[in-house]
Amino acid sequence: MRTVKHVTCPVCGCLCDDLELTIKDEKVVKVKNGCALCKAKFLGYSKHRVLKPLVRKNGRFFEVSYEEAVSRAAEILTEANYPLLYGWSMTSCEAVSAGIELAEEIGGVIDTTSTLCHGPSTLGIQDVGISSATLGQVRHRADLIVYWGSNPLIAHPRHMERYTIFRKGRFQKEKRKLIVVDVRKTETAETADIFLQIKPNMDYEVLQALRALIRDQELDVDEVAGIPTERLEEIADTMVECRFGALFFGSGLTMTRGKNRNIDAVLSLVSDLNKLTKFIAMPMRGHFNVTGADMILTWQTGYPYAVDFSLGYPRYNPGETSAVDILLREESDAALVVASDPVASLPRKAAEHLAENPLIVVDPHMSATARMADVVLPSTFVGIESGGTAYRMDHVPLPLKKIVEPPEGILSDEEILRIILSEVKRKKAEQMENP
Amino acid sequence: MKVILVTGRTVKQGFWKEYGKFSKAYMESVSVCYMDARDMERLGIKDGTNVQVSTKHGSTILKALKSTRGKHSGIIFVPYGPWINGVVDPETDSVGMPSFKGTQAEVEPAPEKPVLSLEELLKKQFRKLNR
Amino acid sequence: MKMELIIRNGFVFDPINGVKGEKMDIAVRDGKIVERVNERKALEIDASGMLVMPGGVDIHCHIAGSEVNAGRLLRPEDHFKYSERKTATTRSGSGHSVPSTFTTGYRYSRMGYTTIMNPAMPPLMAKHTHKELNDTPMVDKGSFPLLGDWWFVLEHLSNGRIEECARYVAWLMTSTKGYAVKIVNPGGVEAWGFGHNVHSLDEQVPNFNITPREIIRGLCKVNKLLNLPHTIHVHTNNLGKPGNYTTTLETMKCVEDLAADDKPVIHITHCQFSAFKGSDWKTLRSGAEEIARYVNNHSHVTLDMGQVVFTDTTTMTADAPFQYTLHELTGSKWTNQDVETETSVGIVPFRYRRKSYVHAMQWSIGLELALLIKDPWKIFLTTDHPNAGPFTAYPRIISWLMSRRAREATMKKINRRAQSKSLLPSITRELDFYEIAVMTRAGQAKALGLKDKGHLGVGADADIAVYKINPEELDPSRDYKIVRKAFRRAAYTVKGGEIVARNGEILKHVKGATLWLKVKTSQQTKVNEDLKRRFRDYWTVEYENYPVSENSLDISHPINVEAKI
Ligand code: SF4
Ligand SMILES: [Zn+2]
């Protein structure tokens, strides 16, 4: 038995780094400080594991060596004209870095799961900017917390405990006020001081109404999205009167009608509020390293997701170079999926095109996507069996630890991608020699 | 009955997906449809009755469960997962993001139709597994 | 493996060793300058008719880290038109004012630069900065942690506990793999945590019993106690506000008594932004004369220019309240990121226009400072990249410094009123290649305390730039366009003894080392224990997860520093 302290949790964007794990026989047997999601991962990850590389032949999987699987993967990728490299939000920055180099080498497109959750947030930020802060700044100073279209008690279970409602800060010892805006009374909404239940698809209208109200404009309607105007005035006053407000928004805002326009509106509202008080906004990023994938793509290519290397340099045009669009237009002719399960998460029409073409999956689990693959490369669990770096939702980088040994012979995402890359390079050099 | 379909995260889905997507628990956590009690009454169904949810993009069979999340008549809530992905609107409005929340949908009772397992669902949806 | 190289017959400018354009050979072995090499075996560069200088050193350029990346994220429009294709040796990239990392390294290398300092690292984000620096090839690099508003600094200094403060700073410097103490709008950044600012050296910082003056003086003492190679690196209070030249003078004065042996104790960075006279934007005038007069009479200060060039760029500083003002002034999009317990950053896109009175004045003020300060060892060429313009504008600035004609050519095109208020027409000084070598490498290396950089003496790092300019034939005053062109694309860039770029083409992708200080003090354990105990009250990450581990640096180059305490 041994214990490992200060472990970073590889589950959600809160990236809590205070876990204490008890290890027995190279297995995690106890988790201290973690939430239910975290415990589920540490105690349950080793089930449904793939332990041998698989290659599909005549419709069936056959166990092969890494060499053979990698060689097949490299063959698929070098032969493809427009391969898609998708996923990346549940692995280390180091693996993403290898993935970007691979995408560049084969002239493919690299896109992350951002495209399916906070892609519109990024577009909103690119339109208007974002007034933001790290979570500790919120903890030390915020007296007003707003969750809009996000349900932290479920999706980010320790967010409120560590950073907002249930935690004291240097300048904020009293209870903070909590406003929740959603289309139904979520678990989080039940704890709120003020809950605004708005009609679906009408966030934009509510946000614009609030923008008008904080500028002291009168609204000449009685209600917006089912909320009486007086109620909105009350909310606007609460926002203006706080000392430091923090608004967290989730996919309730990015996935509904308006998408990036909703984000433009929420970020503009927060920006406007800074004329009157201090206010920050933050997207509630889901997967534990989706922020890291954005970050590293941005510094290496200039763009955060949906990066297309087919012309030899990075291009970015979500709607054109983003995964779902490429799949719906049936343009890609092969795909590599790392640390994600698009067959379970993409609209079916997009998933179909993904599955119809040669598909390589790097994943520790037999996921729905792996089930469709032509090559499955089993990998370690990042943050449990291999280390690296990940980014918290507020862009704070934290170390991921290797806590236990992986099953014998199993490689990490980063290692697998590096060998695919060198195999691709070797194959390309070979082709140059004997065209 | 016409409703608005909202997909999202639930605690069970988040929990069980860590145990593997082919587990029964995962399936049971995502092949469900949370409905307002009054809507269920109107449809004449009970907690646990199967329903068919359809949009112009497709349809799926899910188990209807009574929502504990206050009143939200006219809105159904389905956890993210392969069961509902054939039903959501894939339109990205040129920004790369499909419309996972707020799609117009139709719910009808389907007590006779079974909820498929993930393997059955994939076999039904993907030609690749039937070659 | 013994790599030998000889650079023959160039006109060598090596100010630190007093070499002023003499024709000589430079010999290199294993990455270092040596007395001589085996001439038959060594690789030879024929530099006859060319300038040979130490590789360029940049004391202040925002090229990596969370704020730079937030700038990249904010500005896809900055990248669309400026893409760089992948080649057999180079990675692809994009960007004009906030280029991607690989591209940044290549562009510096093409200009003959080999060492750069990234001047604003939020300590909590240090891992990010170093990851980006790992991905910035071709140059050696260092980073300055932002310390002027770090809570432990504020607390210890307000209690007068200088030595204790120094030990905390030592811990931080080593933990974040930092190179120098950076101070930005001291006190103002903490005040910004609640949306406020401070406006003078003697205003109380809200919630902390301290003033900006006490922070600057305190950290200046700390810097000396720790024996750090560079001085404190200061972005003044009131930066970017009309009338602020008085704050700048006061800032320099406030540490006058801490100087000894004629050695600098403070560096005022991007001084152009802090040299404004006048009471508002309409009455803006240059404060360059007053600042230059002070600097000419004192030896405890160095400065860098922060020269404005007319282009579209991205402003970014830890002076977040200033950035907010800029956002209000321009109406441009605005990103802000406060960092708990430490600092902040603001980002606003910006275009410097020739026809704008204020921008044209800013352009003039930067050059006035550089030309009115007599000693080139006191003022260095920077644009505070990308704040006053991207670093790729350095060759243009060199031509302005070397040529009155070049200045006049631009002067003709700027705002009329600025033409009449500018001091430039009265300045006849034209710098020579020696002075340029001081301002772009030797002086910067000296100010940074980089012993092996910025010169070509035996034992120095073999970082060398060769430019296609024959100083005997070319008159830089007249042929300023040729000068500009030559500095844009070095004929050869040698990094660590290898030829890495030739005529603007990258021949080899090399990594470059990260320079950082390993500061040794006594009684450090007690401080570490104390920090550990209080850590969770200050930050939302664990004490153990805060430091940057040495093995996360691709090439680590620690510099051992023995503190006086
Ligand atoms: S809140 Fe998120 S990061 Fe924190 S323990 Fe739970 S799952 Fe892990
Ligand atoms: Zn700067």
PDB file of C-alpha atoms in Angstrom, chain A residues 77-282:
ATOM      1  CA  LEU A  77      -2.609   8.109 -43.263  1.00  0.00           C
ATOM      2  CA  THR A  78      -0.017   8.442 -46.021  1.00  0.00           C
ATOM      3  CA  GLU A  79      -2.446   7.192 -48.649  1.00  0.00           C
ATOM      4  CA  ALA A  80      -5.234   9.514 -47.573  1.00  0.00           C
ATOM      5  CA  ASN A  81      -5.770  12.782 -49.389  1.00  0.00           C
ATOM      6  CA  TYR A  82      -7.669  14.547 -46.663  1.00  0.00           C
ATOM      7  CA  PRO A  83      -7.385  12.753 -43.341  1.00  0.00           C
ATOM      8  CA  LEU A  84      -9.097  14.047 -40.230  1.00  0.00           C
ATOM      9  CA  LEU A  85      -7.338  13.858 -36.842  1.00  0.00           C
ATOM     10  CA  TYR A  86      -9.976  14.244 -34.210  1.00  0.00           C
ATOM     11  CA  GLY A  87     -10.348  14.167 -30.436  1.00  0.00           C
ATOM     12  CA  TRP A  88      -7.512  15.399 -28.188  1.00  0.00           C
ATOM     13  CA  SER A  89      -9.428  16.702 -25.202  1.00  0.00           C
ATOM     14  CA  MET A  90      -8.691  13.764 -22.897  1.00  0.00           C
ATOM     15  CA  THR A  91      -4.991  13.439 -23.413  1.00  0.00           C
ATOM     16  CA  SER A  92      -1.842  15.338 -22.497  1.00  0.00           C
ATOM     17  CA  CYS A  93      -0.536  18.457 -24.200  1.00  0.00           C
ATOM     18  CA  GLU A  94       2.512  16.448 -25.167  1.00  0.00           C
ATOM     19  CA  ALA A  95       0.324  14.021 -27.128  1.00  0.00           C
ATOM     20  CA  VAL A  96      -1.511  16.889 -28.798  1.00  0.00           C
ATOM     21  CA  SER A  97       1.822  18.343 -29.824  1.00  0.00           C
ATOM     22  CA  ALA A  98       2.744  15.085 -31.512  1.00  0.00           C
ATOM     23  CA  GLY A  99      -0.675  15.033 -33.142  1.00  0.00           C
ATOM     24  CA  ILE A 100      -0.210  18.502 -34.623  1.00  0.00           C
ATOM     25  CA  GLU A 101       3.120  17.501 -36.098  1.00  0.00           C
ATOM     26  CA  LEU A 102       1.517  14.409 -37.585  1.00  0.00           C
ATOM     27  CA  ALA A 103      -1.361  16.417 -39.058  1.00  0.00           C
ATOM     28  CA  GLU A 104       1.111  18.831 -40.611  1.00  0.00           C
ATOM     29  CA  GLU A 105       3.228  16.007 -41.985  1.00  0.00           C
ATOM     30  CA  ILE A 106       0.306  14.300 -43.720  1.00  0.00           C
ATOM     31  CA  GLY A 107      -1.481  17.487 -44.762  1.00  0.00           C
ATOM     32  CA  GLY A 108      -4.584  16.656 -42.754  1.00  0.00           C
ATOM     33  CA  VAL A 109      -7.056  18.471 -40.596  1.00  0.00           C
ATOM     34  CA  ILE A 110      -6.761  18.461 -36.836  1.00  0.00           C
ATOM     35  CA  ASP A 111      -9.854  19.274 -34.849  1.00  0.00           C
ATOM     36  CA  THR A 112     -10.704  18.845 -31.199  1.00  0.00           C
ATOM     37  CA  THR A 113     -13.892  18.180 -29.298  1.00  0.00           C
ATOM     38  CA  SER A 114     -14.030  21.957 -28.778  1.00  0.00           C
ATOM     39  CA  THR A 115     -15.805  21.916 -32.074  1.00  0.00           C
ATOM     40  CA  LEU A 116     -18.700  20.144 -30.311  1.00  0.00           C
ATOM     41  CA  CYS A 117     -18.821  22.050 -27.031  1.00  0.00           C
ATOM     42  CA  HIS A 118     -17.182  25.441 -26.762  1.00  0.00           C
ATOM     43  CA  GLY A 119     -16.193  26.074 -30.370  1.00  0.00           C
ATOM     44  CA  PRO A 120     -18.842  28.798 -30.494  1.00  0.00           C
ATOM     45  CA  SER A 121     -17.323  30.275 -27.328  1.00  0.00           C
ATOM     46  CA  THR A 122     -14.009  30.596 -29.099  1.00  0.00           C
ATOM     47  CA  LEU A 123     -15.721  32.269 -32.038  1.00  0.00           C
ATOM     48  CA  GLY A 124     -17.425  34.613 -29.603  1.00  0.00           C
ATOM     49  CA  ILE A 125     -14.100  35.445 -27.975  1.00  0.00           C
ATOM     50  CA  GLN A 126     -12.595  36.131 -31.378  1.00  0.00           C
ATOM     51  CA  ASP A 127     -15.437  38.562 -32.056  1.00  0.00           C
ATOM     52  CA  VAL A 128     -15.496  40.557 -28.834  1.00  0.00           C
ATOM     53  CA  GLY A 129     -12.697  39.331 -26.532  1.00  0.00           C
ATOM     54  CA  ILE A 130     -13.292  38.086 -23.010  1.00  0.00           C
ATOM     55  CA  SER A 131     -12.914  39.624 -19.600  1.00  0.00           C
ATOM     56  CA  SER A 132     -11.752  36.691 -17.536  1.00  0.00           C
ATOM     57  CA  ALA A 133      -9.626  35.566 -14.597  1.00  0.00           C
ATOM     58  CA  THR A 134      -8.245  32.473 -12.976  1.00  0.00           C
ATOM     59  CA  LEU A 135     -10.532  30.626 -10.595  1.00  0.00           C
ATOM     60  CA  GLY A 136      -8.569  31.772  -7.561  1.00  0.00           C
ATOM     61  CA  GLN A 137      -9.295  35.379  -8.448  1.00  0.00           C
ATOM     62  CA  VAL A 138     -12.984  34.476  -8.349  1.00  0.00           C
ATOM     63  CA  ARG A 139     -12.522  32.681  -5.050  1.00  0.00           C
ATOM     64  CA  HIS A 140     -10.738  35.629  -3.431  1.00  0.00           C
ATOM     65  CA  ARG A 141     -12.968  38.400  -4.715  1.00  0.00           C
ATOM     66  CA  ALA A 142     -16.317  37.468  -6.230  1.00  0.00           C
ATOM     67  CA  ASP A 143     -19.474  38.319  -4.306  1.00  0.00           C
ATOM     68  CA  LEU A 144     -21.788  37.362  -7.171  1.00  0.00           C
ATOM     69  CA  ILE A 145     -21.699  34.106  -9.119  1.00  0.00           C
ATOM     70  CA  VAL A 146     -23.791  33.411 -12.208  1.00  0.00           C
ATOM     71  CA  TYR A 147     -24.074  30.002 -13.888  1.00  0.00           C
ATOM     72  CA  TRP A 148     -25.720  30.346 -17.268  1.00  0.00           C
ATOM     73  CA  GLY A 149     -26.677  27.233 -19.200  1.00  0.00           C
ATOM     74  CA  SER A 150     -24.326  25.168 -17.111  1.00  0.00           C
ATOM     75  CA  ASN A 151     -24.944  22.718 -14.339  1.00  0.00           C
ATOM     76  CA  PRO A 152     -21.737  22.433 -12.337  1.00  0.00           C
ATOM     77  CA  LEU A 153     -23.127  20.156  -9.636  1.00  0.00           C
ATOM     78  CA  ILE A 154     -23.396  17.505 -12.356  1.00  0.00           C
ATOM     79  CA  ALA A 155     -20.779  18.323 -14.933  1.00  0.00           C
ATOM     80  CA  HIS A 156     -18.097  19.933 -12.725  1.00  0.00           C
ATOM     81  CA  PRO A 157     -19.014  18.620  -9.289  1.00  0.00           C
ATOM     82  CA  ARG A 158     -16.335  20.437  -7.271  1.00  0.00           C
ATOM     83  CA  HIS A 159     -16.498  23.753  -9.089  1.00  0.00           C
ATOM     84  CA  MET A 160     -18.714  25.344  -6.473  1.00  0.00           C
ATOM     85  CA  GLU A 161     -16.893  23.806  -3.564  1.00  0.00           C
ATOM     86  CA  ARG A 162     -13.406  24.766  -4.680  1.00  0.00           C
ATOM     87  CA  TYR A 163     -13.821  28.039  -6.469  1.00  0.00           C
ATOM     88  CA  THR A 164     -17.150  29.712  -5.987  1.00  0.00           C
ATOM     89  CA  ILE A 165     -20.075  29.194  -3.618  1.00  0.00           C
ATOM     90  CA  PHE A 166     -18.757  27.033  -0.832  1.00  0.00           C
ATOM     91  CA  ARG A 167     -15.282  28.500  -0.522  1.00  0.00           C
ATOM     92  CA  LYS A 168     -14.018  31.583   1.272  1.00  0.00           C
ATOM     93  CA  GLY A 169     -11.465  33.923  -0.198  1.00  0.00           C
ATOM     94  CA  ARG A 170      -9.159  36.621   1.085  1.00  0.00           C
ATOM     95  CA  PHE A 171     -11.588  39.435   0.356  1.00  0.00           C
ATOM     96  CA  GLN A 172     -14.772  37.434   0.410  1.00  0.00           C
ATOM     97  CA  LYS A 173     -15.658  35.798   3.687  1.00  0.00           C
ATOM     98  CA  GLU A 174     -19.415  36.170   3.475  1.00  0.00           C
ATOM     99  CA  LYS A 175     -21.756  34.016   1.473  1.00  0.00           C
ATOM    100  CA  ARG A 176     -21.836  34.916  -2.182  1.00  0.00           C
ATOM    101  CA  LYS A 177     -24.982  35.460  -4.149  1.00  0.00           C
ATOM    102  CA  LEU A 178     -25.813  32.812  -6.759  1.00  0.00           C
ATOM    103  CA  ILE A 179     -27.869  33.335  -9.906  1.00  0.00           C
ATOM    104  CA  VAL A 180     -28.653  30.376 -12.171  1.00  0.00           C
ATOM    105  CA  VAL A 181     -30.119  30.733 -15.647  1.00  0.00           C
ATOM    106  CA  ASP A 182     -31.352  27.587 -17.393  1.00  0.00           C
ATOM    107  CA  VAL A 183     -34.260  26.107 -19.297  1.00  0.00           C
ATOM    108  CA  ARG A 184     -35.088  23.694 -16.477  1.00  0.00           C
ATOM    109  CA  LYS A 185     -34.536  23.619 -12.764  1.00  0.00           C
ATOM    110  CA  THR A 186     -31.223  21.817 -12.604  1.00  0.00           C
ATOM    111  CA  GLU A 187     -29.528  20.517  -9.463  1.00  0.00           C
ATOM    112  CA  THR A 188     -27.468  23.695  -9.401  1.00  0.00           C
ATOM    113  CA  ALA A 189     -30.549  25.838  -9.863  1.00  0.00           C
ATOM    114  CA  GLU A 190     -31.977  24.361  -6.694  1.00  0.00           C
ATOM    115  CA  THR A 191     -29.168  25.897  -4.666  1.00  0.00           C
ATOM    116  CA  ALA A 192     -29.510  29.351  -6.260  1.00  0.00           C
ATOM    117  CA  ASP A 193     -30.614  32.575  -4.632  1.00  0.00           C
ATOM    118  CA  ILE A 194     -32.184  33.556  -7.910  1.00  0.00           C
ATOM    119  CA  PHE A 195     -33.231  31.089 -10.598  1.00  0.00           C
ATOM    120  CA  LEU A 196     -34.277  32.323 -14.010  1.00  0.00           C
ATOM    121  CA  GLN A 197     -36.042  29.643 -15.987  1.00  0.00           C
ATOM    122  CA  ILE A 198     -36.059  30.903 -19.537  1.00  0.00           C
ATOM    123  CA  LYS A 199     -37.678  29.472 -22.646  1.00  0.00           C
ATOM    124  CA  PRO A 200     -35.380  27.292 -24.772  1.00  0.00           C
ATOM    125  CA  ASN A 201     -33.548  29.039 -27.613  1.00  0.00           C
ATOM    126  CA  MET A 202     -34.127  32.487 -26.150  1.00  0.00           C
ATOM    127  CA  ASP A 203     -30.882  33.142 -24.275  1.00  0.00           C
ATOM    128  CA  TYR A 204     -29.839  35.738 -26.814  1.00  0.00           C
ATOM    129  CA  GLU A 205     -32.924  37.820 -26.198  1.00  0.00           C
ATOM    130  CA  VAL A 206     -32.447  37.709 -22.439  1.00  0.00           C
ATOM    131  CA  LEU A 207     -28.791  38.671 -22.713  1.00  0.00           C
ATOM    132  CA  GLN A 208     -29.526  41.609 -24.971  1.00  0.00           C
ATOM    133  CA  ALA A 209     -32.300  42.727 -22.641  1.00  0.00           C
ATOM    134  CA  LEU A 210     -29.855  42.697 -19.740  1.00  0.00           C
ATOM    135  CA  ARG A 211     -27.337  44.667 -21.792  1.00  0.00           C
ATOM    136  CA  ALA A 212     -29.955  47.306 -22.410  1.00  0.00           C
ATOM    137  CA  LEU A 213     -30.979  47.382 -18.762  1.00  0.00           C
ATOM    138  CA  ILE A 214     -27.504  47.872 -17.382  1.00  0.00           C
ATOM    139  CA  ARG A 215     -27.208  50.853 -19.718  1.00  0.00           C
ATOM    140  CA  ASP A 216     -30.314  52.248 -18.036  1.00  0.00           C
ATOM    141  CA  GLN A 217     -32.431  51.775 -21.119  1.00  0.00           C
ATOM    142  CA  GLU A 218     -36.119  51.055 -20.624  1.00  0.00           C
ATOM    143  CA  LEU A 219     -37.569  47.909 -22.141  1.00  0.00           C
ATOM    144  CA  ASP A 220     -40.964  48.449 -23.698  1.00  0.00           C
ATOM    145  CA  VAL A 221     -42.011  44.801 -23.445  1.00  0.00           C
ATOM    146  CA  ASP A 222     -43.582  43.069 -20.458  1.00  0.00           C
ATOM    147  CA  GLU A 223     -41.537  39.929 -20.612  1.00  0.00           C
ATOM    148  CA  VAL A 224     -38.574  38.358 -22.371  1.00  0.00           C
ATOM    149  CA  ALA A 225     -38.327  34.588 -22.844  1.00  0.00           C
ATOM    150  CA  GLY A 226     -40.979  34.096 -20.201  1.00  0.00           C
ATOM    151  CA  ILE A 227     -39.309  36.357 -17.636  1.00  0.00           C
ATOM    152  CA  PRO A 228     -41.174  39.487 -16.543  1.00  0.00           C
ATOM    153  CA  THR A 229     -39.263  42.676 -17.235  1.00  0.00           C
ATOM    154  CA  GLU A 230     -39.245  43.686 -13.547  1.00  0.00           C
ATOM    155  CA  ARG A 231     -37.484  40.457 -12.751  1.00  0.00           C
ATOM    156  CA  LEU A 232     -34.833  41.204 -15.350  1.00  0.00           C
ATOM    157  CA  GLU A 233     -34.404  44.681 -13.935  1.00  0.00           C
ATOM    158  CA  GLU A 234     -33.775  43.119 -10.571  1.00  0.00           C
ATOM    159  CA  ILE A 235     -31.108  40.852 -12.072  1.00  0.00           C
ATOM    160  CA  ALA A 236     -29.498  43.761 -13.892  1.00  0.00           C
ATOM    161  CA  ASP A 237     -29.346  45.720 -10.639  1.00  0.00           C
ATOM    162  CA  THR A 238     -27.809  42.792  -8.809  1.00  0.00           C
ATOM    163  CA  MET A 239     -25.135  42.558 -11.463  1.00  0.00           C
ATOM    164  CA  VAL A 240     -24.351  46.246 -11.415  1.00  0.00           C
ATOM    165  CA  GLU A 241     -24.278  46.445  -7.645  1.00  0.00           C
ATOM    166  CA  CYS A 242     -21.893  43.598  -6.990  1.00  0.00           C
ATOM    167  CA  ARG A 243     -18.247  44.261  -6.234  1.00  0.00           C
ATOM    168  CA  PHE A 244     -16.884  41.438  -8.358  1.00  0.00           C
ATOM    169  CA  GLY A 245     -19.149  39.284 -10.499  1.00  0.00           C
ATOM    170  CA  ALA A 246     -18.235  36.039 -12.207  1.00  0.00           C
ATOM    171  CA  LEU A 247     -20.390  34.530 -14.932  1.00  0.00           C
ATOM    172  CA  PHE A 248     -19.767  30.930 -15.964  1.00  0.00           C
ATOM    173  CA  PHE A 249     -21.477  29.690 -19.088  1.00  0.00           C
ATOM    174  CA  GLY A 250     -21.910  26.196 -20.416  1.00  0.00           C
ATOM    175  CA  SER A 251     -23.089  24.333 -23.444  1.00  0.00           C
ATOM    176  CA  GLY A 252     -26.620  25.496 -22.619  1.00  0.00           C
ATOM    177  CA  LEU A 253     -25.500  28.654 -24.356  1.00  0.00           C
ATOM    178  CA  THR A 254     -23.236  27.302 -27.100  1.00  0.00           C
ATOM    179  CA  MET A 255     -25.481  24.539 -28.365  1.00  0.00           C
ATOM    180  CA  THR A 256     -28.786  26.368 -28.604  1.00  0.00           C
ATOM    181  CA  ARG A 257     -30.034  28.614 -31.309  1.00  0.00           C
ATOM    182  CA  GLY A 258     -27.741  31.555 -31.756  1.00  0.00           C
ATOM    183  CA  LYS A 259     -24.640  29.535 -30.817  1.00  0.00           C
ATOM    184  CA  ASN A 260     -21.669  31.931 -31.167  1.00  0.00           C
ATOM    185  CA  ARG A 261     -24.091  34.897 -31.268  1.00  0.00           C
ATOM    186  CA  ASN A 262     -25.169  33.942 -27.758  1.00  0.00           C
ATOM    187  CA  ILE A 263     -21.538  34.030 -26.729  1.00  0.00           C
ATOM    188  CA  ASP A 264     -21.025  37.415 -28.384  1.00  0.00           C
ATOM    189  CA  ALA A 265     -23.929  38.628 -26.309  1.00  0.00           C
ATOM    190  CA  VAL A 266     -22.804  37.162 -22.998  1.00  0.00           C
ATOM    191  CA  LEU A 267     -19.226  38.376 -23.439  1.00  0.00           C
ATOM    192  CA  SER A 268     -20.440  41.822 -24.448  1.00  0.00           C
ATOM    193  CA  LEU A 269     -22.678  41.942 -21.396  1.00  0.00           C
ATOM    194  CA  VAL A 270     -19.747  41.115 -19.135  1.00  0.00           C
ATOM    195  CA  SER A 271     -17.473  43.540 -20.938  1.00  0.00           C
ATOM    196  CA  ASP A 272     -20.104  46.289 -20.570  1.00  0.00           C
ATOM    197  CA  LEU A 273     -20.443  45.546 -16.862  1.00  0.00           C
ATOM    198  CA  ASN A 274     -16.808  46.503 -16.367  1.00  0.00           C
ATOM    199  CA  LYS A 275     -17.760  50.110 -16.965  1.00  0.00           C
ATOM    200  CA  LEU A 276     -19.742  49.909 -13.737  1.00  0.00           C
ATOM    201  CA  THR A 277     -18.040  47.279 -11.620  1.00  0.00           C
ATOM    202  CA  LYS A 278     -15.667  44.351 -11.978  1.00  0.00           C
ATOM    203  CA  PHE A 279     -17.016  41.365 -13.909  1.00  0.00           C
ATOM    204  CA  ILE A 280     -15.498  38.322 -15.520  1.00  0.00           C
ATOM    205  CA  ALA A 281     -16.776  35.482 -17.684  1.00  0.00           C
ATOM    206  CA  MET A 282     -15.558  31.944 -18.233  1.00  0.00           C
TER     207      MET A 282
END
